[in-house]
Short mmCIF file of C-alpha atoms and ligand atoms in Angstrom, two decimals:
data_model
loop_
_atom_site.label_atom_id
_atom_site.label_comp_id
_atom_site.label_asym_id
_atom_site.label_seq_id
_atom_site.Cartn_x
_atom_site.Cartn_y
_atom_site.Cartn_z
CA MET A 1 73.88 8.02 -12.64
CA ASN A 2 73.82 5.26 -10.03
CA GLY A 3 72.37 1.87 -10.76
CA ILE A 4 69.80 0.87 -13.31
CA LYS A 5 66.62 2.81 -13.86
CA LEU A 6 63.20 1.64 -15.01
CA ASP A 7 61.07 3.89 -17.20
CA LEU A 8 57.43 2.91 -17.80
CA LYS A 9 56.33 6.26 -19.26
CA LYS A 10 55.81 4.80 -22.71
CA SER A 11 54.34 1.51 -21.57
CA GLY A 12 50.80 2.83 -21.57
CA ILE A 13 50.45 1.65 -17.96
CA SER A 14 49.65 4.16 -15.26
CA GLN A 15 51.25 4.11 -11.83
CA LYS A 16 47.74 3.60 -10.43
CA THR A 17 47.28 0.38 -12.44
CA ILE A 18 50.70 -0.84 -11.31
CA MET A 19 49.80 -0.15 -7.70
CA GLU A 20 46.70 -2.37 -7.95
CA TYR A 21 49.20 -5.23 -7.53
CA LYS A 22 50.64 -3.82 -4.32
CA GLU A 23 49.19 -6.41 -1.95
CA GLU A 24 49.74 -9.35 -4.26
CA VAL A 25 53.37 -8.37 -4.72
CA GLU A 26 53.89 -7.97 -0.99
CA ASN A 27 52.62 -11.51 -0.47
CA ILE A 28 54.84 -12.83 -3.24
CA HIS A 29 57.81 -11.02 -1.73
CA LYS A 30 57.12 -12.68 1.62
CA ASP A 31 56.65 -16.09 0.05
CA LEU A 32 59.84 -15.79 -2.02
CA HIS A 33 61.96 -14.64 0.90
CA ASN A 34 60.52 -17.31 3.21
CA ARG A 35 61.46 -19.92 0.65
CA SER A 36 65.08 -18.77 0.70
CA SER A 37 65.54 -20.36 4.12
CA ASP A 38 64.49 -23.74 2.71
CA GLU A 39 67.58 -25.50 1.33
CA LYS A 40 65.36 -27.65 -0.88
CA ASP A 41 63.77 -24.72 -2.67
CA PHE A 42 65.39 -23.25 -5.78
CA VAL A 43 65.85 -19.74 -4.48
CA GLY A 44 69.49 -19.91 -3.40
CA TRP A 45 70.26 -17.17 -5.96
CA LEU A 46 68.19 -14.70 -3.92
CA GLU A 47 70.80 -14.21 -1.21
CA LEU A 48 73.77 -15.44 -3.20
CA PRO A 49 75.47 -12.03 -3.50
CA THR A 50 75.87 -11.96 0.31
CA ASN A 51 75.76 -15.66 1.03
CA TYR A 52 78.25 -17.50 -1.12
CA ASP A 53 81.14 -19.84 -0.52
CA LYS A 54 84.02 -17.39 0.02
CA LYS A 55 86.66 -20.12 -0.02
CA GLU A 56 85.43 -21.43 -3.34
CA PHE A 57 85.35 -17.87 -4.65
CA GLU A 58 89.07 -17.52 -3.88
CA ARG A 59 89.72 -20.90 -5.48
CA ILE A 60 87.96 -19.67 -8.64
CA LYS A 61 90.34 -16.72 -8.82
CA LYS A 62 93.35 -18.99 -8.34
CA ALA A 63 92.12 -21.42 -10.99
CA ALA A 64 91.63 -18.51 -13.40
CA GLN A 65 95.27 -17.46 -12.80
CA LYS A 66 96.49 -21.01 -13.39
CA ILE A 67 94.50 -21.28 -16.63
CA LYS A 68 95.93 -17.94 -17.76
CA LYS A 69 99.46 -19.15 -17.07
CA GLU A 70 99.07 -22.48 -18.83
CA SER A 71 96.66 -21.92 -21.68
CA ASP A 72 95.88 -19.79 -24.73
CA ILE A 73 92.31 -21.04 -24.65
CA LEU A 74 89.73 -21.94 -22.04
CA LEU A 75 87.12 -24.22 -23.55
CA VAL A 76 83.83 -23.84 -21.70
CA ILE A 77 81.74 -26.97 -22.14
CA GLY A 78 78.11 -26.52 -21.10
CA ILE A 79 74.62 -25.79 -22.39
CA GLY A 80 71.70 -23.52 -21.40
CA GLY A 81 72.16 -22.14 -17.91
CA SER A 82 75.56 -23.78 -17.76
CA TYR A 83 77.13 -21.41 -20.30
CA LEU A 84 74.81 -18.56 -21.32
CA GLY A 85 75.42 -16.41 -18.24
CA ALA A 86 79.20 -16.60 -18.57
CA ARG A 87 79.02 -15.83 -22.26
CA ALA A 88 76.62 -12.91 -21.65
CA VAL A 89 78.99 -11.24 -19.17
CA ILE A 90 82.17 -11.99 -21.11
CA GLU A 91 80.81 -10.63 -24.39
CA ALA A 92 79.36 -7.54 -22.70
CA LEU A 93 82.56 -6.63 -20.87
CA THR A 94 85.37 -7.58 -23.24
CA SER A 95 86.27 -6.29 -26.70
CA THR A 96 83.89 -7.41 -29.44
CA PHE A 97 86.99 -8.85 -31.11
CA TYR A 98 88.45 -10.23 -27.88
CA ASN A 99 89.03 -13.75 -29.21
CA MET A 100 90.68 -12.38 -32.35
CA LEU A 101 93.11 -10.06 -30.58
CA PRO A 102 96.77 -11.07 -30.65
CA GLU A 103 97.83 -12.69 -27.38
CA LYS A 104 99.85 -9.67 -26.22
CA GLU A 105 96.88 -7.35 -26.49
CA ARG A 106 94.37 -9.83 -25.13
CA LYS A 107 96.32 -10.57 -21.92
CA TYR A 108 93.86 -13.32 -20.94
CA PRO A 109 93.03 -16.66 -22.57
CA GLN A 110 90.54 -16.85 -25.40
CA ILE A 111 87.20 -18.20 -24.23
CA LEU A 112 85.61 -20.70 -26.60
CA TYR A 113 82.46 -22.74 -26.12
CA ALA A 114 81.48 -26.33 -26.83
CA GLY A 115 78.77 -28.75 -25.78
CA ASN A 116 75.94 -26.35 -26.59
CA ASN A 117 74.92 -28.06 -29.84
CA LEU A 118 75.28 -31.43 -31.59
CA SER A 119 76.82 -30.15 -34.82
CA PRO A 120 79.76 -32.21 -36.11
CA ASN A 121 80.86 -29.21 -38.18
CA TYR A 122 81.13 -27.08 -35.05
CA ILE A 123 83.19 -29.66 -33.15
CA ASN A 124 85.52 -30.46 -36.05
CA GLU A 125 86.13 -26.80 -36.84
CA LEU A 126 86.81 -26.14 -33.16
CA ILE A 127 89.30 -29.02 -32.98
CA GLU A 128 90.98 -27.65 -36.08
CA TYR A 129 91.08 -24.12 -34.64
CA ILE A 130 92.56 -25.26 -31.32
CA GLY A 131 95.22 -27.24 -33.19
CA ASP A 132 98.56 -26.85 -31.41
CA LYS A 133 97.39 -24.13 -29.03
CA ASP A 134 97.52 -24.81 -25.32
CA PHE A 135 94.11 -25.18 -23.78
CA SER A 136 92.23 -26.01 -20.59
CA VAL A 137 88.65 -27.19 -20.19
CA ASN A 138 85.92 -26.09 -17.80
CA VAL A 139 83.16 -28.67 -18.09
CA ILE A 140 79.94 -27.42 -16.50
CA SER A 141 76.86 -29.53 -15.90
CA LYS A 142 74.69 -29.42 -12.82
CA SER A 143 73.03 -32.77 -13.56
CA GLY A 144 76.28 -34.13 -14.93
CA THR A 145 74.33 -36.15 -17.46
CA THR A 146 73.33 -33.68 -20.20
CA THR A 147 74.06 -35.23 -23.59
CA GLU A 148 75.53 -32.26 -25.49
CA PRO A 149 78.24 -31.31 -22.96
CA ALA A 150 78.90 -34.97 -22.07
CA ILE A 151 79.72 -35.81 -25.71
CA ALA A 152 81.86 -32.69 -26.15
CA PHE A 153 83.72 -33.45 -22.93
CA ARG A 154 84.44 -37.02 -23.99
CA ILE A 155 85.94 -35.70 -27.25
CA PHE A 156 88.05 -32.92 -25.72
CA ARG A 157 89.18 -35.01 -22.75
CA GLU A 158 90.66 -37.49 -25.20
CA ILE A 159 92.34 -34.67 -27.13
CA LEU A 160 93.80 -33.27 -23.89
CA GLU A 161 95.04 -36.70 -22.83
CA ASN A 162 96.65 -37.36 -26.19
CA LYS A 163 98.27 -33.94 -26.20
CA TYR A 164 99.53 -33.66 -22.62
CA GLY A 165 99.38 -37.19 -21.19
CA ILE A 166 96.87 -38.36 -18.59
CA GLU A 167 98.36 -36.53 -15.58
CA GLU A 168 98.73 -33.09 -17.14
CA ALA A 169 95.34 -33.43 -18.86
CA ARG A 170 93.78 -33.97 -15.44
CA SER A 171 95.31 -30.76 -14.14
CA ARG A 172 93.89 -28.83 -17.12
CA ILE A 173 90.31 -29.95 -16.49
CA TYR A 174 87.98 -28.05 -14.15
CA ALA A 175 84.61 -29.63 -13.41
CA THR A 176 81.67 -27.55 -12.21
CA THR A 177 78.87 -29.83 -11.10
CA ASP A 178 76.67 -31.10 -8.29
CA LYS A 179 78.39 -31.55 -4.94
CA GLU A 180 77.51 -35.22 -4.65
CA LYS A 181 75.76 -36.83 -7.59
CA GLY A 182 75.81 -37.31 -11.37
CA ALA A 183 78.12 -38.87 -13.93
CA LEU A 184 80.37 -35.82 -14.11
CA LYS A 185 80.81 -35.78 -10.33
CA THR A 186 81.76 -39.48 -10.37
CA LEU A 187 84.22 -38.94 -13.21
CA ALA A 188 85.73 -35.82 -11.60
CA ASP A 189 86.23 -37.63 -8.28
CA LYS A 190 87.81 -40.61 -9.98
CA GLU A 191 90.15 -38.53 -12.15
CA GLY A 192 90.94 -35.95 -9.48
CA TYR A 193 89.88 -32.87 -11.46
CA GLU A 194 89.59 -29.59 -9.58
CA GLU A 195 85.90 -29.33 -8.75
CA PHE A 196 83.50 -26.43 -8.28
CA VAL A 197 79.96 -26.73 -7.03
CA VAL A 198 76.59 -25.79 -8.52
CA PRO A 199 74.61 -25.31 -5.30
CA ASP A 200 71.57 -27.59 -4.91
CA ASN A 201 69.20 -24.69 -4.43
CA ILE A 202 70.17 -22.77 -7.58
CA GLY A 203 68.78 -23.83 -10.96
CA GLY A 204 70.90 -23.59 -14.13
CA ARG A 205 69.39 -20.37 -15.48
CA TYR A 206 69.88 -18.60 -12.11
CA SER A 207 73.47 -19.83 -11.69
CA VAL A 208 75.63 -17.23 -13.45
CA LEU A 209 76.91 -15.79 -10.16
CA THR A 210 78.05 -19.21 -8.90
CA ALA A 211 81.18 -21.03 -10.09
CA VAL A 212 79.16 -21.89 -13.23
CA GLY A 213 79.62 -18.38 -14.56
CA LEU A 214 82.40 -17.06 -12.36
CA LEU A 215 85.28 -19.31 -13.45
CA PRO A 216 84.99 -18.53 -17.19
CA ILE A 217 84.27 -14.87 -16.40
CA ALA A 218 87.33 -14.55 -14.13
CA THR A 219 89.48 -16.35 -16.71
CA ALA A 220 88.51 -13.68 -19.26
CA GLY A 221 90.07 -11.08 -16.93
CA ILE A 222 86.79 -9.69 -15.60
CA ASP A 223 86.69 -8.53 -11.97
CA ILE A 224 84.32 -10.98 -10.27
CA ASP A 225 84.52 -9.11 -6.95
CA LYS A 226 82.94 -6.11 -8.65
CA LEU A 227 80.38 -8.29 -10.42
CA MET A 228 79.27 -9.65 -7.04
CA GLU A 229 79.31 -6.14 -5.62
CA GLY A 230 76.86 -5.04 -8.32
CA ALA A 231 74.62 -7.99 -7.50
CA ARG A 232 74.85 -7.09 -3.81
CA ILE A 233 73.74 -3.54 -4.56
CA ALA A 234 70.75 -4.98 -6.41
CA GLN A 235 69.99 -7.48 -3.65
CA ASN A 236 69.75 -4.57 -1.26
CA ARG A 237 67.95 -2.18 -3.62
CA TYR A 238 65.27 -4.66 -4.70
CA ASN A 239 64.57 -5.97 -1.24
CA ASP A 240 61.79 -3.48 -0.54
CA PRO A 241 58.42 -5.26 -0.42
CA ASN A 242 56.68 -2.00 -1.29
CA LEU A 243 55.89 -1.99 -5.01
CA LYS A 244 55.94 1.78 -5.02
CA TYR A 245 59.68 1.85 -4.31
CA ASN A 246 60.78 -1.37 -6.01
CA GLU A 247 61.44 -0.96 -9.75
CA CYS A 248 62.29 -4.61 -10.14
CA TYR A 249 58.80 -5.55 -8.97
CA GLN A 250 57.28 -2.78 -11.09
CA TYR A 251 58.85 -4.35 -14.17
CA ALA A 252 57.43 -7.75 -13.18
CA VAL A 253 53.97 -6.24 -12.71
CA ALA A 254 54.10 -4.18 -15.93
CA ARG A 255 54.84 -7.22 -18.10
CA ASN A 256 51.94 -9.11 -16.49
CA ILE A 257 49.57 -6.21 -17.12
CA LEU A 258 50.67 -6.13 -20.77
CA TYR A 259 50.26 -9.91 -21.00
CA LYS A 260 46.66 -9.57 -19.86
CA LEU A 261 46.18 -7.04 -22.68
CA TYR A 262 47.25 -9.82 -25.14
CA LYS A 263 50.77 -8.46 -25.46
CA ASN A 264 52.15 -11.96 -25.13
CA THR A 265 55.56 -11.46 -26.80
CA GLU A 266 58.23 -9.37 -25.14
CA ILE A 267 61.16 -8.28 -27.26
CA LEU A 268 64.33 -7.41 -25.38
CA VAL A 269 66.03 -4.71 -27.43
CA ASN A 270 69.61 -3.52 -27.29
CA TYR A 271 71.48 -0.93 -29.33
CA GLU A 272 74.83 -2.50 -28.41
CA PRO A 273 75.92 -5.74 -30.09
CA LYS A 274 77.97 -6.59 -27.00
CA MET A 275 74.62 -7.34 -25.35
CA HIS A 276 73.61 -10.04 -27.83
CA TYR A 277 74.40 -12.91 -25.48
CA PHE A 278 72.89 -11.08 -22.54
CA THR A 279 69.63 -11.28 -24.51
CA GLU A 280 70.20 -15.00 -25.06
CA TRP A 281 70.67 -15.44 -21.31
CA TRP A 282 67.53 -13.35 -20.62
CA LYS A 283 65.53 -15.40 -23.14
CA GLN A 284 66.40 -18.61 -21.34
CA LEU A 285 65.72 -17.08 -17.92
CA PHE A 286 62.22 -15.92 -18.81
CA GLY A 287 61.33 -18.62 -21.35
CA GLU A 288 62.24 -21.55 -19.14
CA SER A 289 60.81 -19.90 -16.02
CA GLU A 290 57.45 -18.75 -17.35
CA GLY A 291 56.54 -20.94 -20.32
CA LYS A 292 54.34 -23.42 -18.46
CA GLU A 293 50.75 -24.61 -18.18
CA GLU A 294 50.03 -23.03 -21.58
CA LYS A 295 50.89 -19.63 -20.15
CA GLY A 296 53.79 -17.20 -20.38
CA ILE A 297 55.12 -14.26 -22.35
CA PHE A 298 57.24 -15.43 -25.28
CA PRO A 299 60.70 -13.87 -24.79
CA ALA A 300 62.26 -12.67 -28.04
CA GLY A 301 65.31 -10.53 -28.67
CA VAL A 302 66.71 -8.14 -31.25
CA ASP A 303 69.98 -6.27 -31.71
CA PHE A 304 69.23 -2.79 -33.06
CA THR A 305 69.90 -1.05 -35.28
CA THR A 306 71.00 -4.26 -37.08
CA ASP A 307 67.63 -5.99 -36.78
CA LEU A 308 65.63 -2.88 -37.67
CA HIS A 309 66.62 -3.90 -41.18
CA SER A 310 65.21 -7.40 -40.78
CA MET A 311 62.60 -7.43 -37.99
CA GLY A 312 61.68 -3.73 -38.01
CA GLN A 313 58.82 -4.18 -40.47
CA TYR A 314 57.15 -6.88 -38.36
CA ILE A 315 57.53 -4.94 -35.15
CA GLN A 316 56.08 -1.80 -36.73
CA GLU A 317 53.14 -3.37 -38.58
CA GLY A 318 52.81 -7.11 -37.91
CA ARG A 319 50.60 -8.79 -35.29
CA ARG A 320 49.96 -6.40 -32.43
CA ASN A 321 50.83 -8.84 -29.66
CA LEU A 322 54.25 -7.30 -28.93
CA PHE A 323 55.85 -5.07 -26.38
CA GLU A 324 59.47 -4.01 -26.16
CA THR A 325 61.89 -3.72 -23.27
CA VAL A 326 64.83 -1.58 -24.34
CA ILE A 327 68.14 -1.74 -22.52
CA ASN A 328 69.63 1.71 -22.86
CA ILE A 329 73.30 2.14 -21.99
CA ASN A 330 74.02 5.79 -21.25
CA LYS A 331 77.73 5.93 -22.01
CA PRO A 332 79.62 3.84 -24.56
CA LYS A 333 83.11 2.58 -23.69
CA SER A 334 84.47 4.78 -26.45
CA ASP A 335 83.06 7.01 -29.16
CA ILE A 336 83.89 8.25 -32.65
CA THR A 337 82.93 11.49 -34.41
CA VAL A 338 81.69 11.81 -37.99
CA GLN A 339 84.06 14.11 -39.88
CA THR A 340 83.17 16.68 -42.54
CA ASP A 341 83.80 15.64 -46.13
CA GLU A 342 84.34 18.47 -48.60
CA ASP A 343 82.56 16.76 -51.49
CA ASN A 344 79.73 15.41 -49.33
CA LEU A 345 78.87 12.92 -52.08
CA ASP A 346 77.33 10.58 -49.49
CA GLY A 347 75.19 13.48 -48.19
CA LEU A 348 76.29 12.85 -44.62
CA ASN A 349 77.63 16.30 -43.75
CA TYR A 350 74.49 16.97 -41.71
CA LEU A 351 76.05 14.58 -39.21
CA SER A 352 79.46 16.31 -39.15
CA GLY A 353 80.74 16.71 -35.63
CA LYS A 354 78.18 14.31 -34.20
CA THR A 355 79.32 11.21 -32.40
CA LEU A 356 78.21 7.70 -33.32
CA ASP A 357 76.74 7.26 -29.84
CA TYR A 358 74.64 10.40 -30.34
CA ILE A 359 73.37 9.02 -33.66
CA ASN A 360 72.69 5.61 -32.08
CA LYS A 361 70.69 7.28 -29.31
CA LYS A 362 68.65 9.28 -31.82
CA ALA A 363 67.95 6.03 -33.70
CA MET A 364 66.77 4.58 -30.40
CA GLU A 365 64.53 7.53 -29.56
CA GLY A 366 63.06 7.60 -33.07
CA THR A 367 62.44 3.86 -33.05
CA ILE A 368 60.77 3.91 -29.63
CA GLU A 369 58.43 6.70 -30.84
CA ALA A 370 57.63 4.81 -34.05
CA HIS A 371 56.95 1.53 -32.28
CA VAL A 372 54.89 3.11 -29.51
CA SER A 373 52.78 4.90 -32.11
CA GLY A 374 52.37 1.52 -33.83
CA ASP A 375 50.90 0.08 -30.60
CA VAL A 376 54.06 -1.57 -29.31
CA PRO A 377 54.26 -0.47 -25.66
CA ASN A 378 57.73 0.34 -24.43
CA ILE A 379 59.58 -0.34 -21.22
CA LYS A 380 63.02 1.24 -20.88
CA ILE A 381 65.78 0.05 -18.59
CA THR A 382 68.73 2.43 -18.44
CA MET A 383 72.17 1.68 -17.11
CA ASP A 384 75.03 4.12 -16.96
CA LYS A 385 77.69 2.03 -18.68
CA LEU A 386 78.82 -1.50 -19.31
CA ASP A 387 80.95 -2.51 -16.36
CA GLU A 388 81.09 -5.26 -13.77
CA ILE A 389 78.99 -3.44 -11.19
CA ASN A 390 76.18 -2.61 -13.60
CA MET A 391 76.19 -6.11 -15.10
CA GLY A 392 75.97 -7.68 -11.64
CA GLU A 393 73.06 -5.40 -10.86
CA LEU A 394 71.27 -6.07 -14.14
CA ILE A 395 71.61 -9.84 -13.74
CA TYR A 396 70.09 -9.75 -10.26
CA PHE A 397 67.37 -7.31 -11.36
CA PHE A 398 66.17 -9.71 -14.06
CA GLU A 399 66.50 -12.84 -11.90
CA LYS A 400 64.32 -11.36 -9.20
CA ALA A 401 61.89 -9.76 -11.66
CA CYS A 402 61.55 -13.09 -13.45
CA SER A 403 60.70 -15.02 -10.30
CA VAL A 404 58.17 -12.41 -9.13
CA SER A 405 56.67 -12.17 -12.62
CA GLY A 406 56.30 -15.96 -12.80
CA MET A 407 54.64 -16.02 -9.40
CA ILE A 408 52.17 -13.31 -10.48
CA LEU A 409 51.46 -15.48 -13.54
CA GLY A 410 50.72 -18.37 -11.19
CA ILE A 411 53.38 -20.83 -12.35
CA ASN A 412 56.48 -22.20 -10.64
CA PRO A 413 59.36 -20.12 -12.07
CA PHE A 414 62.02 -22.54 -10.80
CA ASP A 415 61.30 -25.84 -12.54
CA GLN A 416 61.50 -26.87 -16.20
CA PRO A 417 59.45 -30.07 -16.65
CA GLY A 418 58.98 -29.49 -20.39
CA VAL A 419 62.70 -29.69 -21.18
CA GLU A 420 62.70 -33.45 -20.49
CA LYS A 421 60.22 -34.30 -23.28
CA TYR A 422 62.61 -33.91 -26.23
CA LYS A 423 65.33 -35.76 -24.35
CA LYS A 424 63.13 -38.81 -23.84
CA ASN A 425 62.24 -38.95 -27.54
CA MET A 426 65.86 -38.46 -28.56
CA PHE A 427 67.09 -41.18 -26.18
CA HIS A 428 64.41 -43.55 -27.47
CA LEU A 429 65.49 -42.91 -31.08
CA LEU A 430 69.15 -43.36 -30.08
CA GLU A 431 68.25 -46.64 -28.31
CA LYS A 432 69.64 -45.52 -24.94
CA PRO A 433 69.12 -48.36 -22.42
CA GLY A 434 65.92 -47.83 -20.46
CA TYR A 435 64.23 -45.65 -23.14
O1 PA5 B 1 68.32 -23.82 -16.51
C1 PA5 B 1 68.43 -25.01 -16.63
O2 PA5 B 1 68.21 -25.80 -15.70
C2 PA5 B 1 68.90 -25.64 -17.93
O3 PA5 B 1 69.02 -24.75 -18.96
C3 PA5 B 1 70.23 -26.29 -17.71
O4 PA5 B 1 71.14 -25.30 -17.33
C4 PA5 B 1 70.73 -26.98 -18.97
O5 PA5 B 1 69.76 -27.87 -19.44
C5 PA5 B 1 72.01 -27.71 -18.70
O6 PA5 B 1 71.83 -28.62 -17.66
P1 PA5 B 1 73.06 -29.22 -16.88
O7 PA5 B 1 73.78 -28.11 -16.22
O8 PA5 B 1 72.44 -30.15 -15.89
O9 PA5 B 1 73.92 -29.93 -17.89
#
C-alpha cells in the first residue's frame, strides 16, 4: 500500500454531504495557497517540503554527526511546538526502549527533554541522571523568551560550563531560534553557538519539518531526507483543490460536519504506544489552531488497547459528543506468535498460532464496531508501516487538514492569542518588571 488512506465509511457521513463543501473548500484552497507567497503570513509550512534551506539542512546533518561523536545525550530544551514534533517522530521511529538501550546497541545519543515543565523534581532528577555522561544541548525557542525553556537552559548552560569550561560548552550548544530577534538569538550571537533558524512564516506547532524538529530527529539516527520525501509526497498528493480527490480536505470537512452535529470532541486513537507523542503533537496542532472565539473541536487522545481499560467506559456510554479518528498501521515492525500451552490453564489456546498484531487488529475492529454502535462516529486513517516516509506524509496531511478545517470553522488557524493570558498572570505573580 502506498501512502496514507482515509476511510469515512463508519463516520455516518455520506460522500454527498461531504461534497456539499466542494466550492467552499476550493475557495479555501485558493486562499491558503495565495497566502503562501506572503512572507508575513504563517503558511511557510505549506511549501516547506520543496522550499527549504538546503544549506541549513546539510548543516543539521553535520551537527547531528558532531553530537553523536561527542555526546551520550542530546538534551532538547523546548516546549509546545518547539519539542513535540521531534519527540513524536523520534518515539514513533525508534525502539520503545531506545533511551534504555546500552550504548553499543543504540548507536546514536539518547534524546532527553527539558524546558517543557516547571517541575523542580524533573530538573533535579534529570541532572542526577546525566551525571558524568557527556551531553550536548539543543535549545529551541522561536520567540527566544519562553520561560520554561529559558530557565532550563540557564541551568544546563551552567552545568555544561562547569563540566567542560566555557569554550567547549559553547561548542556543545545548538540554538534554534528566530533569525534576528529575541533573547536566545542575542545570547547565541554573543556566545557564538551554532544557530539554526525557525522561519518567520512558520508557527511553532507547524515547525517539525524545520530545524526545530530536524536536528533532534537526525541526532536520533532517523533519516531526515526520507522524512522530507514523505512530506513532499503529501505536498503533491494533497494539492488538488477538488474535494472529491483530496482525502486531506475530506478529513477536514468530515470533522466540521461532525462538529455541527454536536460531536465537539475528537479522540485520536492509536493501537501502537509508539504513537503516544504523535497524539500529543496532534493535540497541540488542532487545539492551538482551532480553539478560538468559543469554537473548536476539543482534541483528545487515547492509546488503545491500554486506555480501553480506563477511558473505554466513557467512550462507549458517556456523553455522546465524541467521535474517533483511528490511526491504523497496517504492518508492525516485528511480530510475535502466541504458542500452544499443553495445560491451557490460562484458556488462551484459542489464540495459538495467532500473531499479536492479528489480535491487536481484531481488538481494533471490535472496538470500532462497539463505539460506532454506541453513536461514536469513526474516521480511519491507515498507513502501511511506521517509517520516515509515512511519518513525513502523516505530518503534512494533518498540518494541511488542520489549516483547512480551521478555515472552514471560520477562525485563524495560525495564531494563538489565548496562550498569552496565563503568562501575563504568572509574570504578574512573579513580579516580572513591566507586569
Ligand atoms: O505553537 C506555538 O506557537 C507554541 O506552542 C510554541 O511553540 C511554544 O509556546 C513555544 O514557544 P517558543 O518556541 O517561542 O519558545
